[in-house]
Coordinates of C-alpha atoms in Angstrom, one line a residue:
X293 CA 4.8 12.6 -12.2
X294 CA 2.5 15.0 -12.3
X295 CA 0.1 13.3 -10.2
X296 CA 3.4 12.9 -7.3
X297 CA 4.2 16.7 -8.1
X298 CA 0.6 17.5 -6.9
X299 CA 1.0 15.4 -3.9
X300 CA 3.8 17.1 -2.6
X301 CA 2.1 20.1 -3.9
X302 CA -0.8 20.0 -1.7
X303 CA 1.0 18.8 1.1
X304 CA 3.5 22.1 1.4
X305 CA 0.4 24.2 0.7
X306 CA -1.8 22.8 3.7
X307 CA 1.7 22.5 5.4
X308 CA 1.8 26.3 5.1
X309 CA -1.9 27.2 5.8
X310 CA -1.7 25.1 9.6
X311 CA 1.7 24.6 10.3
X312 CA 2.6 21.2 10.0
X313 CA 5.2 19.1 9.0
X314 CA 5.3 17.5 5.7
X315 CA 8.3 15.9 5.4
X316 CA 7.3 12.5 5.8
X317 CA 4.8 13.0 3.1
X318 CA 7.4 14.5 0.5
X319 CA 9.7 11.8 1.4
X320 CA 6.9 9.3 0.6
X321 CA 6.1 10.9 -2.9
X322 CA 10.1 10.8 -3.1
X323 CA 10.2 7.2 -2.3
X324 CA 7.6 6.2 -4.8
X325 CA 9.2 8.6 -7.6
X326 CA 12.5 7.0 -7.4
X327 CA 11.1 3.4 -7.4
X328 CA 9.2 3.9 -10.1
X329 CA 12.0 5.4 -12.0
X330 CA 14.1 2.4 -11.2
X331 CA 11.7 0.0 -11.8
X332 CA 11.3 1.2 -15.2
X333 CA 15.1 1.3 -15.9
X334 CA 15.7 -1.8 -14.4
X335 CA 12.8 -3.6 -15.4
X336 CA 14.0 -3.0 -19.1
X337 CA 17.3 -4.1 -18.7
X338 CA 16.3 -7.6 -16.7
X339 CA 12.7 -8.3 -17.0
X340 CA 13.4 -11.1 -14.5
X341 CA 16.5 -10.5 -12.9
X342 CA 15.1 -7.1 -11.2
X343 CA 11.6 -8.3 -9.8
X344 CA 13.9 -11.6 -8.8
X345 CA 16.3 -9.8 -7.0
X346 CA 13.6 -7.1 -5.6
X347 CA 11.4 -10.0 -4.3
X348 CA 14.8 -11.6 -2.3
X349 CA 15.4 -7.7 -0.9
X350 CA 11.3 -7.9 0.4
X351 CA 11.9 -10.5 2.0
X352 CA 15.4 -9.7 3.5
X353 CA 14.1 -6.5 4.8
X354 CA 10.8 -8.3 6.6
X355 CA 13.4 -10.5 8.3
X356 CA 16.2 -8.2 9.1
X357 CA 14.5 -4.5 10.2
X358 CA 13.3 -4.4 13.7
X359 CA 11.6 -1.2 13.0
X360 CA 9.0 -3.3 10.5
X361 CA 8.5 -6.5 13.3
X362 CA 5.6 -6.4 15.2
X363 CA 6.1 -4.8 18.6
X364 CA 5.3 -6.2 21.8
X365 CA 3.0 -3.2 22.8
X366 CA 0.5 -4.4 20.1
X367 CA -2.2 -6.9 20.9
X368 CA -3.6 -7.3 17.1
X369 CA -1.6 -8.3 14.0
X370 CA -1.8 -4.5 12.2
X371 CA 0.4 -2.7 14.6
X372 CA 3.7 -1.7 13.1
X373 CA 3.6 -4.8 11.5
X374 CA 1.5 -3.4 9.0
X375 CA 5.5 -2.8 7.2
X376 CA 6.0 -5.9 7.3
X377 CA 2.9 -7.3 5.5
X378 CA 3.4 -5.0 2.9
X379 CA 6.6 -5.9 2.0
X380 CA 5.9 -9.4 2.0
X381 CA 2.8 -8.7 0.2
X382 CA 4.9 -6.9 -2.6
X383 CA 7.6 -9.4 -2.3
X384 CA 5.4 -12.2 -3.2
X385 CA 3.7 -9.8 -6.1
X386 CA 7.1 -9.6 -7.6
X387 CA 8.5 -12.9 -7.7
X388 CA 5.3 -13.9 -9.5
X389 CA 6.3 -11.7 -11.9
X390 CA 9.3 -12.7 -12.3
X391 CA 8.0 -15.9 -12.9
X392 CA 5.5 -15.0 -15.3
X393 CA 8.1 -13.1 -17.3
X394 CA 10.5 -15.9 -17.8
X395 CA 9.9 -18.4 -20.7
X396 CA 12.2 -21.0 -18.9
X397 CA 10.4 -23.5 -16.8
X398 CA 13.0 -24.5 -14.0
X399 CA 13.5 -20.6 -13.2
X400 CA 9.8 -20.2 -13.4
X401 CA 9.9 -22.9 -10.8
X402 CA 12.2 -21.7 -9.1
X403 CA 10.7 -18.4 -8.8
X404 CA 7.0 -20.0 -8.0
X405 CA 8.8 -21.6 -5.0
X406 CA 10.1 -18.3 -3.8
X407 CA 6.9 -16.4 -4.0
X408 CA 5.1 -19.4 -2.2
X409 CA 7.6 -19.6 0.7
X410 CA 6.8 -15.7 1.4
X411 CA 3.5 -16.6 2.0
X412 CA 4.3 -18.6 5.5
X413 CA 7.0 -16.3 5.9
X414 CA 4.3 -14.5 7.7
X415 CA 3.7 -16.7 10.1
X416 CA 6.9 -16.8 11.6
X417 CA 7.5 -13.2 11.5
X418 CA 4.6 -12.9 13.4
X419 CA 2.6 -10.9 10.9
X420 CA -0.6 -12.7 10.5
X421 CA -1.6 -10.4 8.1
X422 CA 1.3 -10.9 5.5
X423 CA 0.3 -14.1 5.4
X424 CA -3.1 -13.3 4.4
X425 CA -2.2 -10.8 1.8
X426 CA 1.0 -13.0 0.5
X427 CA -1.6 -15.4 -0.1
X428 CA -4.2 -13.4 -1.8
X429 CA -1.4 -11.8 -3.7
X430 CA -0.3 -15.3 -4.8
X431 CA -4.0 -16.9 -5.7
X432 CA -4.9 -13.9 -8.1
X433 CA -1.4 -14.4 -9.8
X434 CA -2.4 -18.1 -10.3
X435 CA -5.8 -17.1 -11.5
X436 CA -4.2 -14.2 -13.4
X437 CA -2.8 -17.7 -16.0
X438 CA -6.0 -18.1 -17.8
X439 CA -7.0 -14.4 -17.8
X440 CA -7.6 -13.6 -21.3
X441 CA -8.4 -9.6 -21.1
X442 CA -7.3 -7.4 -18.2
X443 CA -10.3 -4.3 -17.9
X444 CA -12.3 -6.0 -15.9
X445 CA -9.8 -7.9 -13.7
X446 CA -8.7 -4.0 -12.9
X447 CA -11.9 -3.1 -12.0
X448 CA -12.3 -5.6 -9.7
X449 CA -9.3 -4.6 -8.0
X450 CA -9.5 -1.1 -7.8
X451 CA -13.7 -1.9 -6.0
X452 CA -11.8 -4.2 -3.7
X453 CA -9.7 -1.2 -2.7
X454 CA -12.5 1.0 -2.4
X455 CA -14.7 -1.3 -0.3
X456 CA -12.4 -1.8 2.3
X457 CA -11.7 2.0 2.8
X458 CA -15.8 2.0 2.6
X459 CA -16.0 -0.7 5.5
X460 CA -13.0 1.3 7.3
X461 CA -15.0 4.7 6.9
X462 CA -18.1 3.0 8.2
X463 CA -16.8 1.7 10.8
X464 CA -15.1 5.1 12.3
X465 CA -18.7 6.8 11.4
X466 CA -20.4 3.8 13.3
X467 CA -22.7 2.9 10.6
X468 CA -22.2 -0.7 10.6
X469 CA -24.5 -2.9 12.3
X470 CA -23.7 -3.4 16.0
X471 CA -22.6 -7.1 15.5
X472 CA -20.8 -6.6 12.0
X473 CA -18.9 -3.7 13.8
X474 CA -17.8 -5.7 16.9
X475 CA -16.8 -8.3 14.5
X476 CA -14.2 -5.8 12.4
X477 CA -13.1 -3.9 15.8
X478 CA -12.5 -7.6 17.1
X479 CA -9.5 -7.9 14.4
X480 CA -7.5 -4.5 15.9
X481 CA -5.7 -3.7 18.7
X482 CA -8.6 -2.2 21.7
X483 CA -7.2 1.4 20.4
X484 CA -7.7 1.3 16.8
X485 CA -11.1 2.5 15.7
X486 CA -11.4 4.9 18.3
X487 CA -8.1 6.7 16.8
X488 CA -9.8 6.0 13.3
X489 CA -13.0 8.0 14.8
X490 CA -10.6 10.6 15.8
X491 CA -9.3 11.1 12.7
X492 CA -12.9 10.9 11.2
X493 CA -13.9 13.8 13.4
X494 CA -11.1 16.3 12.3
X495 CA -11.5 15.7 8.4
X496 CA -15.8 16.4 9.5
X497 CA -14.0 19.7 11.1
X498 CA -11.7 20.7 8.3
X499 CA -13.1 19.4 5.1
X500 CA -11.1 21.6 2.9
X501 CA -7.4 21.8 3.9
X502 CA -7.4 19.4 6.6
X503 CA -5.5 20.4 10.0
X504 CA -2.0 20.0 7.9
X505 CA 0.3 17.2 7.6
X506 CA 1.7 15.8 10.8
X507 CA -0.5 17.4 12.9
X508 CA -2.8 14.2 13.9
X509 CA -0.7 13.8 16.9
X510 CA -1.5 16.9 18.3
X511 CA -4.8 17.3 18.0
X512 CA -6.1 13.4 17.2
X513 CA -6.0 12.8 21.0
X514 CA -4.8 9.5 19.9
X515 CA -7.6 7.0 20.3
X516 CA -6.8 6.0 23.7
X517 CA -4.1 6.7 27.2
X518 CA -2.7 3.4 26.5
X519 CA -2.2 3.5 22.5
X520 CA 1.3 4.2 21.0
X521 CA 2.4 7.8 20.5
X522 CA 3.5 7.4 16.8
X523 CA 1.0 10.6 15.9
X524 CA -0.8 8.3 12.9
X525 CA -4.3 7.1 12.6
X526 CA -3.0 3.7 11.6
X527 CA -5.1 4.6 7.8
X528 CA -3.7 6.4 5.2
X529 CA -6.7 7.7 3.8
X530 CA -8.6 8.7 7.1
X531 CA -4.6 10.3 7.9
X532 CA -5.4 12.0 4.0
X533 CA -8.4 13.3 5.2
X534 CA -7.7 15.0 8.4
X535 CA -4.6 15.8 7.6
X536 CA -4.9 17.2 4.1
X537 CA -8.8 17.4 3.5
X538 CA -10.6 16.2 0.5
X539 CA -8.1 16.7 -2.1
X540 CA -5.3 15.0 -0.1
X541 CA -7.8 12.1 0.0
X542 CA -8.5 12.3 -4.1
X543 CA -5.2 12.9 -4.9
X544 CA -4.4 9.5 -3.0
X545 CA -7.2 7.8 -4.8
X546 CA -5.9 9.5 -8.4
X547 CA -2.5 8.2 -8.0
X548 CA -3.9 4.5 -7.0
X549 CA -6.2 4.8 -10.1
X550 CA -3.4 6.0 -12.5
X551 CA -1.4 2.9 -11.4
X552 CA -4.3 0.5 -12.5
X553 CA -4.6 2.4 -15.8
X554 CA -0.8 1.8 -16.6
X555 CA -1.0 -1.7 -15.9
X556 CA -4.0 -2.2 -18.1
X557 CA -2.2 0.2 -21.0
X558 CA 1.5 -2.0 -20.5
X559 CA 2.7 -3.8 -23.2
X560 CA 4.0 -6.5 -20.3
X561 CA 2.1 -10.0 -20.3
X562 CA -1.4 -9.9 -18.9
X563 CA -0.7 -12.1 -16.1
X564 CA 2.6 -9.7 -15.0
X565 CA 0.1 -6.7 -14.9
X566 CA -2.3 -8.0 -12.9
X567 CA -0.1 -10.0 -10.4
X568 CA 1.3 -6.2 -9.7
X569 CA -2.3 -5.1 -9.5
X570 CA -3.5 -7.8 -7.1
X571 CA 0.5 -6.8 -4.9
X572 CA -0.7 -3.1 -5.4
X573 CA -4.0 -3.6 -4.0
X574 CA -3.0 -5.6 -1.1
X575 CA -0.7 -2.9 0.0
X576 CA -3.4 -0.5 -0.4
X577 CA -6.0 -2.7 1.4
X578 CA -3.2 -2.7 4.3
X579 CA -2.7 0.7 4.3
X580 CA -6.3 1.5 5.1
X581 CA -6.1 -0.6 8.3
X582 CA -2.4 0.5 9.2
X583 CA 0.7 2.5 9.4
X584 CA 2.2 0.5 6.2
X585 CA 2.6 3.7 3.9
X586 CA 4.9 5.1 6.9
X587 CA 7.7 3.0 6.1
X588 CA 10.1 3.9 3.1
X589 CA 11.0 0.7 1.8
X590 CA 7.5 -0.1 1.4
X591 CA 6.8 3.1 -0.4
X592 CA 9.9 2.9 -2.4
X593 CA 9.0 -0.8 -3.1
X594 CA 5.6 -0.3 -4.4
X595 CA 7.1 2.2 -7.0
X596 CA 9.5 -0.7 -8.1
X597 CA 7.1 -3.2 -8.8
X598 CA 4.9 -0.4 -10.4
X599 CA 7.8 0.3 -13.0
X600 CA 8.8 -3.6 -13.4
X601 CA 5.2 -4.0 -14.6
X602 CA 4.5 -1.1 -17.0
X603 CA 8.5 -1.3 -18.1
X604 CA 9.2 -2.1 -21.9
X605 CA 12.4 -4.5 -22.5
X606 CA 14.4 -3.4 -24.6
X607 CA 15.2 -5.8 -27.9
X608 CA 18.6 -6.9 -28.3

């Protein structure tokens, strides 16, 4: 909580300092707050009822929302369709939990099934990349089964989450290799990395408060004529960083971190903790390469499946 309260903090003080707007960054820490809340509540009341139930809403939501399907204008598979490989991502992350934290084989069954039919799910949304992260999500859960400590299985996925941003920073600084770089700008939409560069720029310009929330629009330039005007790098920690500066970046990084540490304190199975971990870090590898932390029920969800894996059922 403390950790959310400086997060909203920071975002009203550079909000103050340049004028911005950050309302869609308080609404974000509000979103995560109250899933996490109700993940723990609920997640101590039904262990398996309310990842069950919160895996069938993922999945509803990637169907039904026209605001997370992919949009025509976008030629690559992270366009605003980033939402909805996050939520399939966490969808899958929480039925395998679910599964995990039954002791009754035909619901764990049951529950397997589900996670695995998210995974194509993808594919016929048109989200490419919730396919990819459903899967990922799904073989570290399986390999999660004959884990026998959790530190280092958490470490691994909190470097994971680092490297990407690493590759994402490297390729907005142009530090890659010519060929490896063509090869990463090949996966995104022609307008991508030069709105990443943009936003690479302005955090070089304004290292220590950052230009203030909701202000990338205006001064970003956008990447390109032809790119969408949503005002967002499409990377939530390049967005951090011009945005909010340095500390809007390590408070990012802080809150991911803290996460990790709770699932490796939880008293929940090791394989429940580190299915979340693997959902978490999907969402996070997403969120480096798109607009995924934009949408609320993404936000909101990752909060849930945070508080259904550090939760403590209660005895009868």
């Amino acid at each position: 909580m403390i950790l959310l309260g400086a997060c909203a903090g920071w975002s009203l003080i550079t909000a103050a300092v340049h004028g911005g707007r950050p309302e869609g960054m308080l609404l974000a820490v509000l979103a995560v707050a109250a899933g996490y809340a109700g993940g723990r509540v609920s997640g101590a009341l039904l262990p398996v009822a309310a990842p069950c139930a919160g895996a069938a809403a993922g999945l509803v939501l990637a169907v039904t929302l026209p605001r997370l399907s992919p949009g025509p204008w976008y030629a690559g598979p992270l366009g605003s369709a980033g939402g909805t490989a996050a939520l399939l991502a966490l969808a899958v992350g929480a039925a395998c939990c679910a599964a995990w934290a039954t002791g009754v084989p035909a619901l764990r069954f049951g529950l397997a099934a589900l996670a695995c039919a998210a995974v194509p799910a993808g594919l016929l949304l048109g989200s490419a990349a919730g396919c990819v992260a459903g899967g990922a999500v799904l073989l570290c859960s399986l390999a999660a089964g004959s884990a026998h400590g959790r530190g280092r299985w958490l470490a691994g996925l909190a470097g994971t989450a680092v490297l990407v941003t690493a590759v994402i920073w490297a390729v907005a600084a142009g530090a890659l290799p010519g060929g490896l770089a063509g090869a990463f700008g090949g996966w995104f939409p022609a307008h991508r990395v030069p709105q990443w560069q943009d936003a690479l720029r302005l955090a070089g310009h304004h290292r220590g408060l950052g230009v203030g929330p909701g202000r990338f629009g205006e001064l970003g330039g956008l990447g390109a004529p032809a790119s969408p005007a949503d005002g967002r790098p499409h990377s939530a920690t390049l967005q951090q960083a011009a945005e909010q500066g340095l500390v809007g970046v390590s408070l990012l990084a802080a809150v991911f971190c803290w996460i990790l540490y709770a699932l490796w304190r939880t008293a929940r199975p090791t394989p429940v903790a580190l299915t979340a971990g693997a959902a978490l870090t999907a969402l996070a590898a997403l969120a480096s390469v798109s607009n995924a932390l934009s949408f609320t029920p993404v936000t909101a969800g990752a909060g849930l499946l945070a508080g259904w894996a550090t939760a403590r059922p209660w005895s009868p």
